[in-house]
Tab-separated table of C-alpha atoms in Angstrom:
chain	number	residue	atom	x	y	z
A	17	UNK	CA	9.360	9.739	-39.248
A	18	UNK	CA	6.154	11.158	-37.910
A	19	UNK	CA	5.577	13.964	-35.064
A	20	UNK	CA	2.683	15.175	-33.986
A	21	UNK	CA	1.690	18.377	-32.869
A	22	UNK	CA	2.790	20.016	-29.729
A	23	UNK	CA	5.995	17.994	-29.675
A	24	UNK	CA	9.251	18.948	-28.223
A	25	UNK	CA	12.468	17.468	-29.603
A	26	UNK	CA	15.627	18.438	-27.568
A	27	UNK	CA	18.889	18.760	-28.554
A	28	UNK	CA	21.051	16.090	-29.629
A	29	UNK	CA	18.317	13.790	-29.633
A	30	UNK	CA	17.683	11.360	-32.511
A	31	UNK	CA	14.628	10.451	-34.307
A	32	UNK	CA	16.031	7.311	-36.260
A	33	UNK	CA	13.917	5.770	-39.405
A	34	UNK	CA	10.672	4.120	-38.684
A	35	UNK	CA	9.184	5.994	-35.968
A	36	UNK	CA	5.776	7.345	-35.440
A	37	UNK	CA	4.996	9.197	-32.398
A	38	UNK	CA	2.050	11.342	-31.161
A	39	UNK	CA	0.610	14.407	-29.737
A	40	UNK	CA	2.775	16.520	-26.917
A	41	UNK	CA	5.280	14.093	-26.656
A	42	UNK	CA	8.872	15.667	-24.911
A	43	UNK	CA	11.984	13.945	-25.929
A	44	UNK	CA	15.030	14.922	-23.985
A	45	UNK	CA	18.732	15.311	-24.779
A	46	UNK	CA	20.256	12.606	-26.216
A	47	UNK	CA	17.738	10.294	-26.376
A	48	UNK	CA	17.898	7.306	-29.260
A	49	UNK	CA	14.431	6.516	-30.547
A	50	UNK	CA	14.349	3.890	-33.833
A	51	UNK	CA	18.069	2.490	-33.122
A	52	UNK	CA	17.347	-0.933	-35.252
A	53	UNK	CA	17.285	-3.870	-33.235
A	54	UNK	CA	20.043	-5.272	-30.748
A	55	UNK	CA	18.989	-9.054	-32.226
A	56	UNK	CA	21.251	-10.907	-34.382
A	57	UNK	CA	18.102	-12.317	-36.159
A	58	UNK	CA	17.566	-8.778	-37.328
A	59	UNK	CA	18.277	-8.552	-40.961
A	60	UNK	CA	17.546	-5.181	-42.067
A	61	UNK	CA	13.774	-5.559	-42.768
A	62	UNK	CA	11.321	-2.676	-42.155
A	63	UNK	CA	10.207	-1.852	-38.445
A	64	UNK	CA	8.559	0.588	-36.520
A	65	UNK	CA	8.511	2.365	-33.044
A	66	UNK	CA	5.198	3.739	-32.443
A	67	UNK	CA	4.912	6.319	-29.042
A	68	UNK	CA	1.248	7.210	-28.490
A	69	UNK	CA	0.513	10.925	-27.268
A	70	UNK	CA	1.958	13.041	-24.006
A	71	UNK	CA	4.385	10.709	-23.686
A	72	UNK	CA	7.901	11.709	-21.789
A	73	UNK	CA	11.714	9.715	-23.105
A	74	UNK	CA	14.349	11.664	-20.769
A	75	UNK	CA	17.533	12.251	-21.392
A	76	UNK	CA	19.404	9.015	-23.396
A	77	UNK	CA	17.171	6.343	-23.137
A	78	UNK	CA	17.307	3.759	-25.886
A	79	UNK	CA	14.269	2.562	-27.937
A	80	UNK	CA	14.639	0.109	-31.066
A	81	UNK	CA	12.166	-1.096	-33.209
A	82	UNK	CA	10.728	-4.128	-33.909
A	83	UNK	CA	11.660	-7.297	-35.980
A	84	UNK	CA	10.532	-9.435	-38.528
A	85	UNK	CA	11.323	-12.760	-36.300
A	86	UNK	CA	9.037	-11.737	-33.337
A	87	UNK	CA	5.764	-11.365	-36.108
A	88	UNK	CA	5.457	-7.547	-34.947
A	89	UNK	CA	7.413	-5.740	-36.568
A	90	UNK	CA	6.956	-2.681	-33.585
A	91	UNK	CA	7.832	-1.545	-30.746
A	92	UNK	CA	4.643	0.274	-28.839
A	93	UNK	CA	4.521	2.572	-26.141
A	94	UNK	CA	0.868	4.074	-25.360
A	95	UNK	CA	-0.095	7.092	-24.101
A	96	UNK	CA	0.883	9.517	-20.822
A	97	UNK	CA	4.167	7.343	-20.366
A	98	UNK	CA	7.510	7.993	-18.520
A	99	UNK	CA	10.270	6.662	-19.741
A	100	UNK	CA	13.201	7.950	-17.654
A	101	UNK	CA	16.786	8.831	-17.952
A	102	UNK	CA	19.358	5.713	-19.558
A	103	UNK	CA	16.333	3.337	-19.949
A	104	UNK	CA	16.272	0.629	-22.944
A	105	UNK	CA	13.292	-0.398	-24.679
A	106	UNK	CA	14.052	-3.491	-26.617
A	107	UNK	CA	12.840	-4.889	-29.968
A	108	UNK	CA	9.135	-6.001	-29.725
A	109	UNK	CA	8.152	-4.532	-26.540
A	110	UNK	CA	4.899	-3.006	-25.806
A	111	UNK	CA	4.340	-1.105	-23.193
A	112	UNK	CA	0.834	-0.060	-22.195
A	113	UNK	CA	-0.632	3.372	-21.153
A	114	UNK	CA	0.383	5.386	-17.875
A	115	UNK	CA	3.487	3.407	-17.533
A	116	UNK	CA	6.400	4.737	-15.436
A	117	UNK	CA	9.857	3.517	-16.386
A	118	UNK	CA	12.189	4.516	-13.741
A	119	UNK	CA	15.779	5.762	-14.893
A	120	UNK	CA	18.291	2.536	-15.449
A	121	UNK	CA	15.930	-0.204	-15.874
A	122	UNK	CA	16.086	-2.570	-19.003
A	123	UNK	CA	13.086	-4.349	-20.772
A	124	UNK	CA	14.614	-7.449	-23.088
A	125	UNK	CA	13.164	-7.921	-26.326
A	126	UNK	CA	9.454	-8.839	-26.672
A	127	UNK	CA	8.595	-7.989	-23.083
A	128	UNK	CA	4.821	-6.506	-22.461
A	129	UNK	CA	4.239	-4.192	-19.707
A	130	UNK	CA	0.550	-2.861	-18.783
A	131	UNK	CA	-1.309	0.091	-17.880
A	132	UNK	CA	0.045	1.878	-14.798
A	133	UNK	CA	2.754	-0.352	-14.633
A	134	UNK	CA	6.036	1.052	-12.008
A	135	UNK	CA	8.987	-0.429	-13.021
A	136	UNK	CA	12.012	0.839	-10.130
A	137	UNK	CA	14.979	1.981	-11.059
A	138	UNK	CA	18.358	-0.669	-12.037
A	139	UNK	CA	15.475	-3.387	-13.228
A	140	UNK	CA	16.301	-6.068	-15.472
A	141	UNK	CA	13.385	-7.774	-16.907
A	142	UNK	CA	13.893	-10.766	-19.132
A	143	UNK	CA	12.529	-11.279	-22.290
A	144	UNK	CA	9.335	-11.886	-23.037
A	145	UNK	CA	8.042	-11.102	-19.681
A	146	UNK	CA	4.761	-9.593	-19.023
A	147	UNK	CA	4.285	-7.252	-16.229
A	148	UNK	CA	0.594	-6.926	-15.023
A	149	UNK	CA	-1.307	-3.265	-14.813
A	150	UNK	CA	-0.872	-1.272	-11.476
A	151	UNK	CA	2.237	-3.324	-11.099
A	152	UNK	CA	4.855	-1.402	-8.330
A	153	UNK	CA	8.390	-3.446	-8.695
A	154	UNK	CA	11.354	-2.683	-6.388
A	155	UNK	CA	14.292	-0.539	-7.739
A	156	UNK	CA	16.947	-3.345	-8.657
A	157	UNK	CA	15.003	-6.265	-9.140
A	158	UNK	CA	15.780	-9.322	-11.460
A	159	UNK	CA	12.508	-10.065	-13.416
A	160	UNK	CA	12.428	-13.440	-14.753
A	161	UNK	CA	9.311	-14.767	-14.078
A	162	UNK	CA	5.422	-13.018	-14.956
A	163	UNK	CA	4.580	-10.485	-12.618
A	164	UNK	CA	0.727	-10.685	-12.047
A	165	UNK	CA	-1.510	-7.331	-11.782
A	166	UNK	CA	-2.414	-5.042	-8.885
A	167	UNK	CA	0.599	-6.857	-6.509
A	168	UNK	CA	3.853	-5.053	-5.128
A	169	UNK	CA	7.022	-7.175	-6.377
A	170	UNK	CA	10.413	-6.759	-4.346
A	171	UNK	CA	12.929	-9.009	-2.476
A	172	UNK	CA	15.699	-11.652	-4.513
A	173	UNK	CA	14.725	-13.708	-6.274
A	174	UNK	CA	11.507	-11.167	-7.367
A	175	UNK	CA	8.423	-12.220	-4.966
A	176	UNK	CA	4.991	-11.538	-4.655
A	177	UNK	CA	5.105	-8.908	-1.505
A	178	UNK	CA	1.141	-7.791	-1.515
A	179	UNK	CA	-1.052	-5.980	-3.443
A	180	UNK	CA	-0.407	-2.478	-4.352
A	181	UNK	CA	-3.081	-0.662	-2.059
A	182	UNK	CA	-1.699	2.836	-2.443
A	183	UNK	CA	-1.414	2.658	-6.255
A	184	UNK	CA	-4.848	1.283	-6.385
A	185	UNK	CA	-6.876	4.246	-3.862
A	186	UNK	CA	-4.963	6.662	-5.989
A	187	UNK	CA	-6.358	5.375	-8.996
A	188	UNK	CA	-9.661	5.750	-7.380
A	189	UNK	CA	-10.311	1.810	-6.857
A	190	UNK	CA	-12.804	1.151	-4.472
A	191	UNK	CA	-12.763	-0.619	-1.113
A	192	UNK	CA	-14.940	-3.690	-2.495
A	193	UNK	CA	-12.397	-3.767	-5.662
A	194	UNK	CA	-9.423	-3.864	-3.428
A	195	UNK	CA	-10.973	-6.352	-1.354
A	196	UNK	CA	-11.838	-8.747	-4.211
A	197	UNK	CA	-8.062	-8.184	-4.945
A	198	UNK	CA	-6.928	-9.317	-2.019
A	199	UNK	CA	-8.996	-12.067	-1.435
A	200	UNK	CA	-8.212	-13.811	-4.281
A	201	UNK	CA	-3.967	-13.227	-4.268
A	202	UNK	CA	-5.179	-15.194	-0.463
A	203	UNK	CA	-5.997	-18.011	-2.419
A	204	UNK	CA	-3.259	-17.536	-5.125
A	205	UNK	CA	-0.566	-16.794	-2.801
A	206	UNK	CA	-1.113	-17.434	0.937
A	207	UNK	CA	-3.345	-20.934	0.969
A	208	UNK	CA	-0.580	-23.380	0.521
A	209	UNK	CA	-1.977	-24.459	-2.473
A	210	UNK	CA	-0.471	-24.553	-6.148
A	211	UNK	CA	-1.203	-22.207	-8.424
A	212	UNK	CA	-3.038	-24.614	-10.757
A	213	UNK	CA	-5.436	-25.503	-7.054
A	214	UNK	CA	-5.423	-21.736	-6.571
A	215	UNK	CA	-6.811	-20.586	-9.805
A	216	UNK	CA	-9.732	-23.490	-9.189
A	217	UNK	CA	-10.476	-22.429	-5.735
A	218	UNK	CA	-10.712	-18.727	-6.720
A	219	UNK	CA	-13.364	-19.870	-9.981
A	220	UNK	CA	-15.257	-22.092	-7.627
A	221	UNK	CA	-15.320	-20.178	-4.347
A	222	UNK	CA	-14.938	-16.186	-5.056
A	223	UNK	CA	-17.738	-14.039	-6.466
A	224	UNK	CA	-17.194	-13.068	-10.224
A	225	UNK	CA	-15.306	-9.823	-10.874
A	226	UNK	CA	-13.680	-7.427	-13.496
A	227	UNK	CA	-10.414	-7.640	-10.854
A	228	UNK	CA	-10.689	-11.613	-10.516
A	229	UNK	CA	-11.055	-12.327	-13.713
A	230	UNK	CA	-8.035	-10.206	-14.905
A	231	UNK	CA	-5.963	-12.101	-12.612
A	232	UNK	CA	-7.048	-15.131	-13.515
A	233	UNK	CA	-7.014	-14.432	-17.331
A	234	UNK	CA	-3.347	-13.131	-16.621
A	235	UNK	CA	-2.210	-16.593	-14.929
A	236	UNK	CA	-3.588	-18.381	-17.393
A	237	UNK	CA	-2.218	-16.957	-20.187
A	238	UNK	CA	1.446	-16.593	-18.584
A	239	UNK	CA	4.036	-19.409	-20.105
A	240	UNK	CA	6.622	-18.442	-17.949
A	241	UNK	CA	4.462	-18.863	-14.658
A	242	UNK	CA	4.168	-16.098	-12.215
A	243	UNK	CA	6.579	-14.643	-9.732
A	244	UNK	CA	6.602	-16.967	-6.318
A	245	UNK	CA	5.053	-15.968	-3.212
A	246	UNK	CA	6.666	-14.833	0.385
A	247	UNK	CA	8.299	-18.387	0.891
């Protein structure tokens, strides 16, 4: 096990083998970090939890370390993350910078969730789900599909429910950011078209951007396909 400075380990927490973490990290009562993996493909090997620096686990919430099947081998949480009260970090995960993980919520094994990701209380996300940066989800939501970046996801089953404007002006996005945002989640989500048609019509018709092309790049790359619209 490694600690970094400024630390603070409370009581009846536990530090299990195979875990780095960083700078001014706070781990609360009874907290697990390092439990070894909840996967029956898990055979003992050597695995790590790595937990970057000012990083918050509250009290009992579950992290386990990575596996041999997956190819990792760790479980990653960045920096300035809040992990909250009876949350589970699976095998595999990695979990980006700035990330909020509200108290109850579940992330299945291999799951990847972004910067600035908001993941609402009671969650379930399935395995091997990515969740896109400046994500807000709805407490008690089923996630089972890819949830694409900068959007609000709510309702059953998990839907796109538009674009996280408050998130983004806090985060000091500008008007003409937003606005390429929502123009292109138009095209994605509101045109009638497929998602396939979408993604062409955005290429071909909006102007290039850093926020178009990561939405774009995250469709692309998303096996699963991404969370439906309002219909």
């Amino acid at each position: 096990v490694e600690i970094g400075d400024g630390c603070v380990i409370g009581p009846h927490a536990t530090i299990l083998d195979y875990v780095k973490i960083g700078k001014n990290c706070k781990i609360f009562p009874g907290a697990v970090v390092g439990g070894i993996p909840q996967d029956l493909k898990f055979a003992g090997e050597v695995s790590w939890v790595e937990i970057g620096d000012n990083t918050v686990i509250r009290e009992c919430a579950t992290i386990n370390r990575g596996t041999a099947a997956s190819g990792k081998y760790l479980t990653k949480i960045g920096n300035n993350c809040l992990i909250m009260s009876y949350a589970h970090v699976a095998h595999d995960c990695v979990i980006g910078n700035n990330v909020i993980q509200v108290s109850y919520t579940g992330l299945a094994g291999e799951s990847v969730v972004d910067d600035w990701a908001i993941i609402g209380g009671g969650s379930l996300v399935h395995q091997f789900s990515h969740i896109g940066a400046h994500v807000m989800i709805q407490g008690g939501s089923k996630i089972n599909k890819d949830v694409p970046p900068y959007i609000i996801a709510a309702r059953e089953p998990i839907s796109y429910c538009g674009i996280n404007s408050v998130g983004l002006n806090r985060r000091a996005f500008t008007q003409e950011q937003i606005t390429a945002i929502q123009n292109t989640y138009r095209l994605v989500y509101l045109s009638g078209l497929n998602v396939s048609q979408a993604v062409e019509q955005v290429e071909n018709t909006l102007p290039q951007s850093a926020e178009r092309d990561l939405i774009l790049e995250f469709i692309k790359g998303s096996p699963r396909g991404i969370v439906r619209g309002y219909n």
